[in-house]
Tab-separated table of C-alpha atoms in Angstrom:
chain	number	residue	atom	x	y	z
H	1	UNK	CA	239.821	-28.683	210.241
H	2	UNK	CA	238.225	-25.277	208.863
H	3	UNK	CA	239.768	-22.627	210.625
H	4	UNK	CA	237.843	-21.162	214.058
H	5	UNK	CA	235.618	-17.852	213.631
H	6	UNK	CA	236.663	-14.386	215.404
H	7	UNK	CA	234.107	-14.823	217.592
H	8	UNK	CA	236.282	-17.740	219.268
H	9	UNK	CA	239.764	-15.721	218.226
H	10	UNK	CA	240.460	-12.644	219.408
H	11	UNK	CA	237.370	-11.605	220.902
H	12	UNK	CA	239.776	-9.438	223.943
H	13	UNK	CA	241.511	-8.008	220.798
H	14	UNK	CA	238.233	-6.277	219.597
H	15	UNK	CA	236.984	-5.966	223.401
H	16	UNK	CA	240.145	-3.611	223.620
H	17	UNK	CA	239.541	-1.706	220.946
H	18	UNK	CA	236.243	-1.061	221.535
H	19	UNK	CA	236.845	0.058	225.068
H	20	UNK	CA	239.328	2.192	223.790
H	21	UNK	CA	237.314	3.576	220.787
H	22	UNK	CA	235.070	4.429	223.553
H	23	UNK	CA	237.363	7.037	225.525
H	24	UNK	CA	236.744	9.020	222.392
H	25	UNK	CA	233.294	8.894	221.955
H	26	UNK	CA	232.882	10.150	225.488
H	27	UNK	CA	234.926	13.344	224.642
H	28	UNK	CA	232.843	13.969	221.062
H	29	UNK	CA	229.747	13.545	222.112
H	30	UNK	CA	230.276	15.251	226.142
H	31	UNK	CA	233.589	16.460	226.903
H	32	UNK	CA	233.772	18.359	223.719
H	33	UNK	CA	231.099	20.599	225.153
H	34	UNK	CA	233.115	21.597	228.038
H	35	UNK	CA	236.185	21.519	226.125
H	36	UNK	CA	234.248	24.524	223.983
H	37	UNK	CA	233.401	26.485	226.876
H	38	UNK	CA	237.001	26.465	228.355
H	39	UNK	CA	238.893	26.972	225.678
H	40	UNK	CA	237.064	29.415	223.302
H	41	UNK	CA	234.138	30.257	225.669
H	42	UNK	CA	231.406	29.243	223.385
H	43	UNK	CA	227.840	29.817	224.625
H	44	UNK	CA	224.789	27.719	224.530
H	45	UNK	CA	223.835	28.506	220.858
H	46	UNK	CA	227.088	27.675	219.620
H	47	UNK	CA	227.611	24.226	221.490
H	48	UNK	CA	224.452	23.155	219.701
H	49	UNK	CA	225.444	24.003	216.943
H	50	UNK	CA	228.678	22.133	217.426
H	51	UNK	CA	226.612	19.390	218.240
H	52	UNK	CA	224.136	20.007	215.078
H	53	UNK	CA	227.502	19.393	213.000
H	54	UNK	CA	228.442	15.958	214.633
H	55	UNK	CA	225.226	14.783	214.663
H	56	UNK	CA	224.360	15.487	211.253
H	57	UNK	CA	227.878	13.788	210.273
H	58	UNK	CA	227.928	10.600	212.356
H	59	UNK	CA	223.846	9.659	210.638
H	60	UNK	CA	225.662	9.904	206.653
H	61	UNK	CA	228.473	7.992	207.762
H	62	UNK	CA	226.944	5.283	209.721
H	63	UNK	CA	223.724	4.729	207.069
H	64	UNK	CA	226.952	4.359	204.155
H	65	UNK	CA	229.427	2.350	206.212
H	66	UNK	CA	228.126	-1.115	205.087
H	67	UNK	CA	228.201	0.422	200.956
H	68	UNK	CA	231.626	1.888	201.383
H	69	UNK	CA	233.266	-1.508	203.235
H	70	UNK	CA	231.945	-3.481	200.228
H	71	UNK	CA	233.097	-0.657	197.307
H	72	UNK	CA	236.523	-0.719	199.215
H	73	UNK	CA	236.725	-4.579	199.446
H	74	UNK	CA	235.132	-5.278	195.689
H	75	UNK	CA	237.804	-2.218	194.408
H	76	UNK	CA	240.570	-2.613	196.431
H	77	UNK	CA	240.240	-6.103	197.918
H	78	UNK	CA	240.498	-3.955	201.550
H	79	UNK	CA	238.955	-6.049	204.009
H	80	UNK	CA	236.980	-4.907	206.983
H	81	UNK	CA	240.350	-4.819	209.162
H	82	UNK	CA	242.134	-2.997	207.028
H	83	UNK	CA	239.182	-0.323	206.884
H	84	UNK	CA	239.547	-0.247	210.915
H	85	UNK	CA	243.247	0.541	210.761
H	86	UNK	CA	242.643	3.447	207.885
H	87	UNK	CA	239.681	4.398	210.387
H	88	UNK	CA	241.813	4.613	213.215
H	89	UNK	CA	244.852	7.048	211.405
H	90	UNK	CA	242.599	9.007	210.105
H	91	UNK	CA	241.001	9.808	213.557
H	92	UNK	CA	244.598	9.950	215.295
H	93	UNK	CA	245.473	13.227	212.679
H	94	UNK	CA	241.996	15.010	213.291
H	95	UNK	CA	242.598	15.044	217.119
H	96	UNK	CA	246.032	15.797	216.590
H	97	UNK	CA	245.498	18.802	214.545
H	98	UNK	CA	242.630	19.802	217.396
H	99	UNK	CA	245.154	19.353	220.151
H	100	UNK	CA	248.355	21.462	218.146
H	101	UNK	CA	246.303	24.370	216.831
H	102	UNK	CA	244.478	26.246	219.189
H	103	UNK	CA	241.966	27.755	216.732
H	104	UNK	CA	237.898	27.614	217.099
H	105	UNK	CA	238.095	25.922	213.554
H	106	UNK	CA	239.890	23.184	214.368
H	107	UNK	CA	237.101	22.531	217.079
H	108	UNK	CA	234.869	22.251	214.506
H	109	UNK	CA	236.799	20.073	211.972
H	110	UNK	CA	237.206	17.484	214.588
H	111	UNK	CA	233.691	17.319	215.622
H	112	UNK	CA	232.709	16.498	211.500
H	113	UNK	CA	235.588	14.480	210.781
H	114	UNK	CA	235.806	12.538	213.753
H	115	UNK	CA	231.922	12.049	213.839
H	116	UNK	CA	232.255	10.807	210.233
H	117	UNK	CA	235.104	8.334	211.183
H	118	UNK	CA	233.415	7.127	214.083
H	119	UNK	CA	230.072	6.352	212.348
H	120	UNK	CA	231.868	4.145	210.366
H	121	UNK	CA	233.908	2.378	212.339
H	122	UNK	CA	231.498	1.628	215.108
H	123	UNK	CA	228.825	-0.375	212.854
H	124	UNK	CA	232.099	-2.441	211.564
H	125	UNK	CA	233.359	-3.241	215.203
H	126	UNK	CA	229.557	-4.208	216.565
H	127	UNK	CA	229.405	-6.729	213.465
H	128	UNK	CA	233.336	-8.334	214.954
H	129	UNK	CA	231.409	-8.580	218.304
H	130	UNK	CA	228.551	-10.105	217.146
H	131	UNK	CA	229.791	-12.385	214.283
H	132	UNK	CA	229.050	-16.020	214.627
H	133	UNK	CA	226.461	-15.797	217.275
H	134	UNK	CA	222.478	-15.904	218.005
H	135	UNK	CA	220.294	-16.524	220.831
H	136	UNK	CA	221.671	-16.189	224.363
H	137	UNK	CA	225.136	-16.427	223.266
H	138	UNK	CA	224.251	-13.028	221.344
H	139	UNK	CA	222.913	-11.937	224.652
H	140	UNK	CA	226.212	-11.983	225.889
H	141	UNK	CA	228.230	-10.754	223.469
H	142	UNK	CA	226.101	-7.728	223.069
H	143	UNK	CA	226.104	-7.322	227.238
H	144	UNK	CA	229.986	-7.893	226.845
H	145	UNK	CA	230.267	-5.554	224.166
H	146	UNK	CA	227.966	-2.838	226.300
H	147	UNK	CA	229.902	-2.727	229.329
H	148	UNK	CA	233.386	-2.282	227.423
H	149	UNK	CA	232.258	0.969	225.810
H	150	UNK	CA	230.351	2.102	228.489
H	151	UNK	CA	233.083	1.699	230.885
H	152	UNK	CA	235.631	3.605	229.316
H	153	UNK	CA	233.146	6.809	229.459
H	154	UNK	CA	233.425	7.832	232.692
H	155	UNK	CA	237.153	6.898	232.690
H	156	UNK	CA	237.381	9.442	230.146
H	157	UNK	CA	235.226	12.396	231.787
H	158	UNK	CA	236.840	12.356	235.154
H	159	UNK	CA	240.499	11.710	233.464
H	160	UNK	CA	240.336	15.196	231.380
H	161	UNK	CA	238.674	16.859	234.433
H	162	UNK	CA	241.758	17.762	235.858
H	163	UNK	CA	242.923	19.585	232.446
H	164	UNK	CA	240.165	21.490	231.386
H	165	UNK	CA	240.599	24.306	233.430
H	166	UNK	CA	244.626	24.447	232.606
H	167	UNK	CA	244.972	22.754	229.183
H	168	UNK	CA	241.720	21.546	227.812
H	169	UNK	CA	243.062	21.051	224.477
H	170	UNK	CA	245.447	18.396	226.202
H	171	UNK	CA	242.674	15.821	226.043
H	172	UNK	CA	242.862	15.871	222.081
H	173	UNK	CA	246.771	14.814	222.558
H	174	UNK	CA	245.738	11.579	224.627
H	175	UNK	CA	243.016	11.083	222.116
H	176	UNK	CA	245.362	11.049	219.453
H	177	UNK	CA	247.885	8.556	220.978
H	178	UNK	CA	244.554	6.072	222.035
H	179	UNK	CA	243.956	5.536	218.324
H	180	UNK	CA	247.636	4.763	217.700
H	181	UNK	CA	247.476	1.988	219.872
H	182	UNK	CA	244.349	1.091	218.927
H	183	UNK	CA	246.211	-0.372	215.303
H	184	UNK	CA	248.477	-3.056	216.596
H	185	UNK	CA	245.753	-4.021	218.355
H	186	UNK	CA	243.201	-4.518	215.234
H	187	UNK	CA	245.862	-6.985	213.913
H	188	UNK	CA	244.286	-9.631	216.319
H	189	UNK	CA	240.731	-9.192	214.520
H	190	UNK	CA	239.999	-12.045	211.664
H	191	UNK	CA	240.399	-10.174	208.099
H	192	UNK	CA	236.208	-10.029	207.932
H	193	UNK	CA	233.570	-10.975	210.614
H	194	UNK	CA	231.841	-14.162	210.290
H	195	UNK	CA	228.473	-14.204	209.060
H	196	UNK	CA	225.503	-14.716	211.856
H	197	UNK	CA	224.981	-17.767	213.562
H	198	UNK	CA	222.194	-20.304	213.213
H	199	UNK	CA	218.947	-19.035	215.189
H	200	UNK	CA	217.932	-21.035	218.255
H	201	UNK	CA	215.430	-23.928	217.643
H	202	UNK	CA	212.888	-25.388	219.963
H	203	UNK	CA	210.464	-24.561	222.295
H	204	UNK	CA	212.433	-21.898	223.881
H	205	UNK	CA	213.627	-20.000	220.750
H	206	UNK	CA	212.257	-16.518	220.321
H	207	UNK	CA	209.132	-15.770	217.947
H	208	UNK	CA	211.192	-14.237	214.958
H	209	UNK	CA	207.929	-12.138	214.190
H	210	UNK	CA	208.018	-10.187	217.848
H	211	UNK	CA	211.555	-10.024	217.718
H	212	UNK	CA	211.293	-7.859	214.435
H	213	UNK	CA	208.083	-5.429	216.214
H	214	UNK	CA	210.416	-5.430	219.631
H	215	UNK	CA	213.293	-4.382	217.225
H	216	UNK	CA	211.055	-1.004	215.732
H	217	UNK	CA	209.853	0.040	219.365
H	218	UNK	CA	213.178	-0.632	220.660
H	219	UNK	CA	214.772	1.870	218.217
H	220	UNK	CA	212.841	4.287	218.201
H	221	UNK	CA	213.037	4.631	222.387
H	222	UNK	CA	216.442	4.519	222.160
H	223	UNK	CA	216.398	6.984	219.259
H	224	UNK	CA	214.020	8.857	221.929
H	225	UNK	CA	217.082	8.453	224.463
H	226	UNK	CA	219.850	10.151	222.661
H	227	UNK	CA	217.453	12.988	221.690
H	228	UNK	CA	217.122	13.554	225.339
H	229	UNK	CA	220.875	13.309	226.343
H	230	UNK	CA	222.328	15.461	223.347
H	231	UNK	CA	219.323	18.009	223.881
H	232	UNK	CA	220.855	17.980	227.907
H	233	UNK	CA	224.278	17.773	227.758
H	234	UNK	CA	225.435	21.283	225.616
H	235	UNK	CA	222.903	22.865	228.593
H	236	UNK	CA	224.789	21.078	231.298
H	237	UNK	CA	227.787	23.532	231.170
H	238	UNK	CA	226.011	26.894	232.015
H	239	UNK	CA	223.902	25.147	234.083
H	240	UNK	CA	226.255	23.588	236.901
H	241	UNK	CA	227.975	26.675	236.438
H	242	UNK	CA	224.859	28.710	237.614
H	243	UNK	CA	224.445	25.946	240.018
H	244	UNK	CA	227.930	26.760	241.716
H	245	UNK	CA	229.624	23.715	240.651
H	246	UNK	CA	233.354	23.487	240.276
H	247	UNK	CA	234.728	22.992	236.835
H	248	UNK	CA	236.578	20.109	237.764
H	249	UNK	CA	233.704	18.279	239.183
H	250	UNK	CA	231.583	19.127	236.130
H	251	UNK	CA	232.440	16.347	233.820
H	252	UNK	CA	232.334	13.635	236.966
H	253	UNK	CA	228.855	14.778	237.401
H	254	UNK	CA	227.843	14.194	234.171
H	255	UNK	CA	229.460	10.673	234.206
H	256	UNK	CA	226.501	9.747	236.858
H	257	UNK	CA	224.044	8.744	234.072
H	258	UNK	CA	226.687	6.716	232.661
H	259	UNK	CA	227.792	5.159	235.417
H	260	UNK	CA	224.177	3.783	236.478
H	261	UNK	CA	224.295	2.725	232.540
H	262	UNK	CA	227.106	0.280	233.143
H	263	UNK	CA	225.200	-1.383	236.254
H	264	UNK	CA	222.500	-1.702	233.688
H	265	UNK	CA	224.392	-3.336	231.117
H	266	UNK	CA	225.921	-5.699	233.691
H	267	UNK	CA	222.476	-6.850	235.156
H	268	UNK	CA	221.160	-7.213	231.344
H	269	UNK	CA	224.077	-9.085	230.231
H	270	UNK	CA	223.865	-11.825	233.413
H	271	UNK	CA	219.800	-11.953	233.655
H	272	UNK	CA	218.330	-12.871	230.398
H	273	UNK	CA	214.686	-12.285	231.683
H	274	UNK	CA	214.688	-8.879	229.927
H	275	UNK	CA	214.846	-10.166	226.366
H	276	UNK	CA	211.308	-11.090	224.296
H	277	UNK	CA	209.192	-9.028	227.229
H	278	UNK	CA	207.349	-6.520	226.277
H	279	UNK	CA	207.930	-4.859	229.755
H	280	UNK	CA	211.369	-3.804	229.231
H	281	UNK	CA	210.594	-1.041	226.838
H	282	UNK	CA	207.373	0.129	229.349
H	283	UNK	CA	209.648	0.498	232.371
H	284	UNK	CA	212.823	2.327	230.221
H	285	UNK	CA	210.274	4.580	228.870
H	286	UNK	CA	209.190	5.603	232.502
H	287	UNK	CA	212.998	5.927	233.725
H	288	UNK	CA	213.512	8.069	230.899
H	289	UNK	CA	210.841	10.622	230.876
H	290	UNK	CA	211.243	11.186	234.394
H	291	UNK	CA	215.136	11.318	234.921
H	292	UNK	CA	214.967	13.816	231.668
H	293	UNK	CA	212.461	15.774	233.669
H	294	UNK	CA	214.188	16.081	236.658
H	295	UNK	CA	218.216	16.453	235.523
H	296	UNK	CA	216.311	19.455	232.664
H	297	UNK	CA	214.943	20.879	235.396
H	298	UNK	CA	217.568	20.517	238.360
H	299	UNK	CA	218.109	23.079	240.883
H	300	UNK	CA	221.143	21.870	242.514
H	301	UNK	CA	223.455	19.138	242.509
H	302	UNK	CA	221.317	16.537	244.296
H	303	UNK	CA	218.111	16.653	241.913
H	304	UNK	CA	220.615	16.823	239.298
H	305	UNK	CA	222.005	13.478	240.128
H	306	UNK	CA	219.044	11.594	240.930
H	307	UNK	CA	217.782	12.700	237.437
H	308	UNK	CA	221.069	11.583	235.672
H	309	UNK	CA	220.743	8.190	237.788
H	310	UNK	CA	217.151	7.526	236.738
H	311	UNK	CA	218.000	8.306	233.230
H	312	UNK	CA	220.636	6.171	233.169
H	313	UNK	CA	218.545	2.926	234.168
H	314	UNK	CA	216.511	3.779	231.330
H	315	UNK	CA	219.327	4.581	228.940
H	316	UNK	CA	220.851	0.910	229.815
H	317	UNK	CA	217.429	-0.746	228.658
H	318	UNK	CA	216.633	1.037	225.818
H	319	UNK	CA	220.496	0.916	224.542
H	320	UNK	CA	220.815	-2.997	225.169
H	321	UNK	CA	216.996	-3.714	223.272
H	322	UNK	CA	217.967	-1.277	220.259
H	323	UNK	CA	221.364	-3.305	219.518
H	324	UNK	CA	220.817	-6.643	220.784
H	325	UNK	CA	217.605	-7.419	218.113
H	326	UNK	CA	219.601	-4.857	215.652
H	327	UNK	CA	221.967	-7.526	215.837
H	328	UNK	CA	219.720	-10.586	215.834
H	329	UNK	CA	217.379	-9.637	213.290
H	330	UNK	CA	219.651	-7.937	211.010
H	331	UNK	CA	221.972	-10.996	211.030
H	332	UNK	CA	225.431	-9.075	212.488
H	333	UNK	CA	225.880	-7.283	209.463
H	334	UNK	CA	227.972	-4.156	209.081
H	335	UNK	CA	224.397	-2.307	207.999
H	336	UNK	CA	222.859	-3.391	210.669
H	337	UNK	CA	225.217	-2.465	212.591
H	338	UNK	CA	224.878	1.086	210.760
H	339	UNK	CA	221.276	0.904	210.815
H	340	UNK	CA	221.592	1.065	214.994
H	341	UNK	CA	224.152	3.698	214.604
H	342	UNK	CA	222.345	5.994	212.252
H	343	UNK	CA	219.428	5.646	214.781
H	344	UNK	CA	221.804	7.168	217.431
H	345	UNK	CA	223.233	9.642	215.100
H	346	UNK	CA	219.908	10.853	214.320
H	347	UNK	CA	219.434	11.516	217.854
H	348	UNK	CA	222.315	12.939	218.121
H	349	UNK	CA	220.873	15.574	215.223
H	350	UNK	CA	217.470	16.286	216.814
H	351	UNK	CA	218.285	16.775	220.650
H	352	UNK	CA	220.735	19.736	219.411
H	353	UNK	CA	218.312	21.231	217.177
H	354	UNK	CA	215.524	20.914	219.681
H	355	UNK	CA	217.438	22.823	221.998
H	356	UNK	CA	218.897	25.107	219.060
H	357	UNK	CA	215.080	25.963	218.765
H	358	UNK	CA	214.694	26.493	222.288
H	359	UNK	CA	217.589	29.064	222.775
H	360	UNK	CA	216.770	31.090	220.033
H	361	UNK	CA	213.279	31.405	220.279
C-alpha cells in the first residue's frame, strides 16, 4: 500500500506550527509599531518607514520562495522540511539579537530579515495545508488553516501588552524561543507536500473559468485590505495616545479587527455558501471601505472599535477568497502559495508609503 499523503499525516503538526508562526507575524507586522514607540520613541514618519522596509522585504521573498525551494532541493537535495527548519533558526537568531541589544538598528534588522524569512516560509507552509486537496475539502483546510493563524494574533497583542511599557524588547525573547519549538515540531511534516488533488466533477463542481476571474478580483481586494491595515496601524500609536488610551490597552484594541476576523473565518470555513458567488467580494468591499473610514477617522475609543469590527468582517472575506482560489487554481503549489503572499506583501509596501506620503506632505 503506497504510503498516505500529509494531508492525512500530520496535519496538527503543521496546524501547530502555523499557529505558532503566527504569534510572530502579529508582532512584525503590529506590535513592532508599538514596540518602536516604547522603546526608542520613534514617530509617525519613522514607523512607516519601518514598515516601508518589511514590506518591501516580505514581496522579494515571497515572489522567490517557490525558485529558491527548487535550487535548494535540485543543489542540495534539501527538501521543503528541511527549508522550514533552516527558516525557523534563522528567525530564532534575528529576534534574539533584537531582544539582547537594545539598539534602534537592531529594530530595523529584524523587521528585513524576519520579513524575508517569513515570506518564505509562509507560501511553503500554505502548500503543507493545502496538499492533496480540492473542492470543499480545500474549503476546509483553507478555513482550518485561517483560524489557526488568525487565532494566535490576538494571543500575541494582549500577551506583550503587559511588557511594553516595562520591557518591550522582552517580546523578541518569547519570539525567539516560539521558533525553537517550532523545529521538533516540523519533524511531523512529510519531507515535501503532495501535489493538488483531483478537481471535483459533476454537476456541482465549480466553473474552472469563474474560479480563475473570482481569483483576480479576489486578490486584488485583499491586496486593497492590507493597504488599508498597514496604512492604519503605524497611525494607531499616536492616535490612541491622543485619544487618552492606556498603553497597555493599546495593543488589545487593535486586536478588535482581528478578533471579528476569526468569527469570519469560522463562519466561512462551516458555511460553504460563500464560495463561487459573486456577492462575497461586493459585501467585503462595503465592510472595508467603511470600517477603514471610520477606525482612520475615530474620535474615541468607541468609533474606533466599531471601525476595527467592520473592517474585520471584511478582512475575513476578502482574506479567505484571495487564498482559497490561490490555492485551487494554482494547484497548492509553493508559488502559489507565494503568489498570495507577495499580494499581501505588496500591501504591506503601499499602505506605509501612502501614509509616508501623507505625513510628509
Amino acid at each position: 500500500m503506497a504510503e498516505r499523503g500529509p494531508e492525512l499525516r500530520g496535519s496538527g503538526a503543521i496546524l501547530a506550527v502555523v499557529w505558532l508562526c503566527s504569534l510572530g507575524t502579529a508582532v512584525a507586522w503590529q506590535g513592532v509599531f508599538f514596540i518602536a514607540r516604547e522603546q526608542y520613541a520613534f514617530d509617525e514618519t519613522r514607523r512607516y518607514l519601518l514598515a516601508v522596509a518589511g514590506g518591501a522585504a516580505y514581496v522579494v521573498a515571497a515572489l522567490l520562495a517557490g525558485r529558491a525551494v527548487r535550487l535548494l532541493m535540485r543543489n542540495a537535495r534539501v527538501r521543503q522540511r528541511g527549508f522550514l527548519v533552516g527558516v525557523q533558526i534563522g528567525a530564532c537568531a534575528v529576534s534574539g539579537v533584537a531582544g539582547a541589544l537594545p539598539k534602534e538598528w537592531t529594530l530595523w534588522l529584524f523587521m528585513t530579515l524576519y520579513a524575508l524569512l517569513t515570506g518564505c516560509m509562509w507560501p511553503l507552509l500554505e502548500s503543507y495545508v493545502s496538499s492533496g486537496r480540492s473542492g470543499r475539502d480545500l474549503v476546509r483546510a483553507v478555513g482550518r488553516f485561517n483560524i489557526a493563524w488568525a487565532t494566535a494574533i490576538p494571543v500575541s497583542l494582549w500577551a506583550m501588552a503587559p511588557t511594553l511599557e516595562q520591557r518591550p524588547l522582552a517580546t523578541f525573547y518569547a519570539l525567539a524561543i516560539i521558533h525553537l519549538v517550532c523545529v521538533p515540531i516540523i519533524g511531523g511534516f512529510a519531507p515535501s507536500p503532495a501535489p493538488h488533488g483531483e478537481p471535483e466533477l459533476g454537476p456541482d463542481a465549480p466553473d474552472r473559468r469563474a474560479a480563475a476571474r473570482l481569483l483576480v478580483v479576489f486578490r486584488v481586494l485583499n491586496a486593497g485590505s492590507y493597504v488599508l491595515v498597514s496604512l492604519l496601524l503605524p497611525a494607531l500609536p499616536g492616535a490612541m495616545e491622543s485619544m487618552g488610551i492606556p498603553v497597555g490597552w493599546r495593543t488589545p484594541l487593535v486586536s478588535t479587527w482581528v478578533l471579528v476576523r476569526i468569527g469570519m473565518f469560522v463562519l466561512l470555513e462551516r458555511w460553504h455558501g460563500w464560495h463561487g458567488r459573486w456577492r462575497t467580494p461586493v459585501w467585503s468591499c462595503l465592510a472595508l471601505a467603511i470600517g477603514f473610514g471610520l477606525a482612520y477617522a475615530a474620535s474615541g475609543p468607541a468609533m474606533l472599535v466599531l471601525g476595527l469590527a467592520l473592517f474585520g468582517i471584511g478582512a475575513g472575506g476578502a482574506y479567505t477568497g484571495a487564498l482559497y482560489y490561490a490555492m485551487d487554481v494554482g494547484s497548492a503549489e509553493v508559488d502559489a502559495g507565494g503568489k498570495h503572499e507577495a499580494v499581501l506583501g505588496a500591501g504591506y509596501l503601499v499602505g506605509p508609503v501612502i501614509g509616508l506620503l501623507v505625513v510628509l506632505l
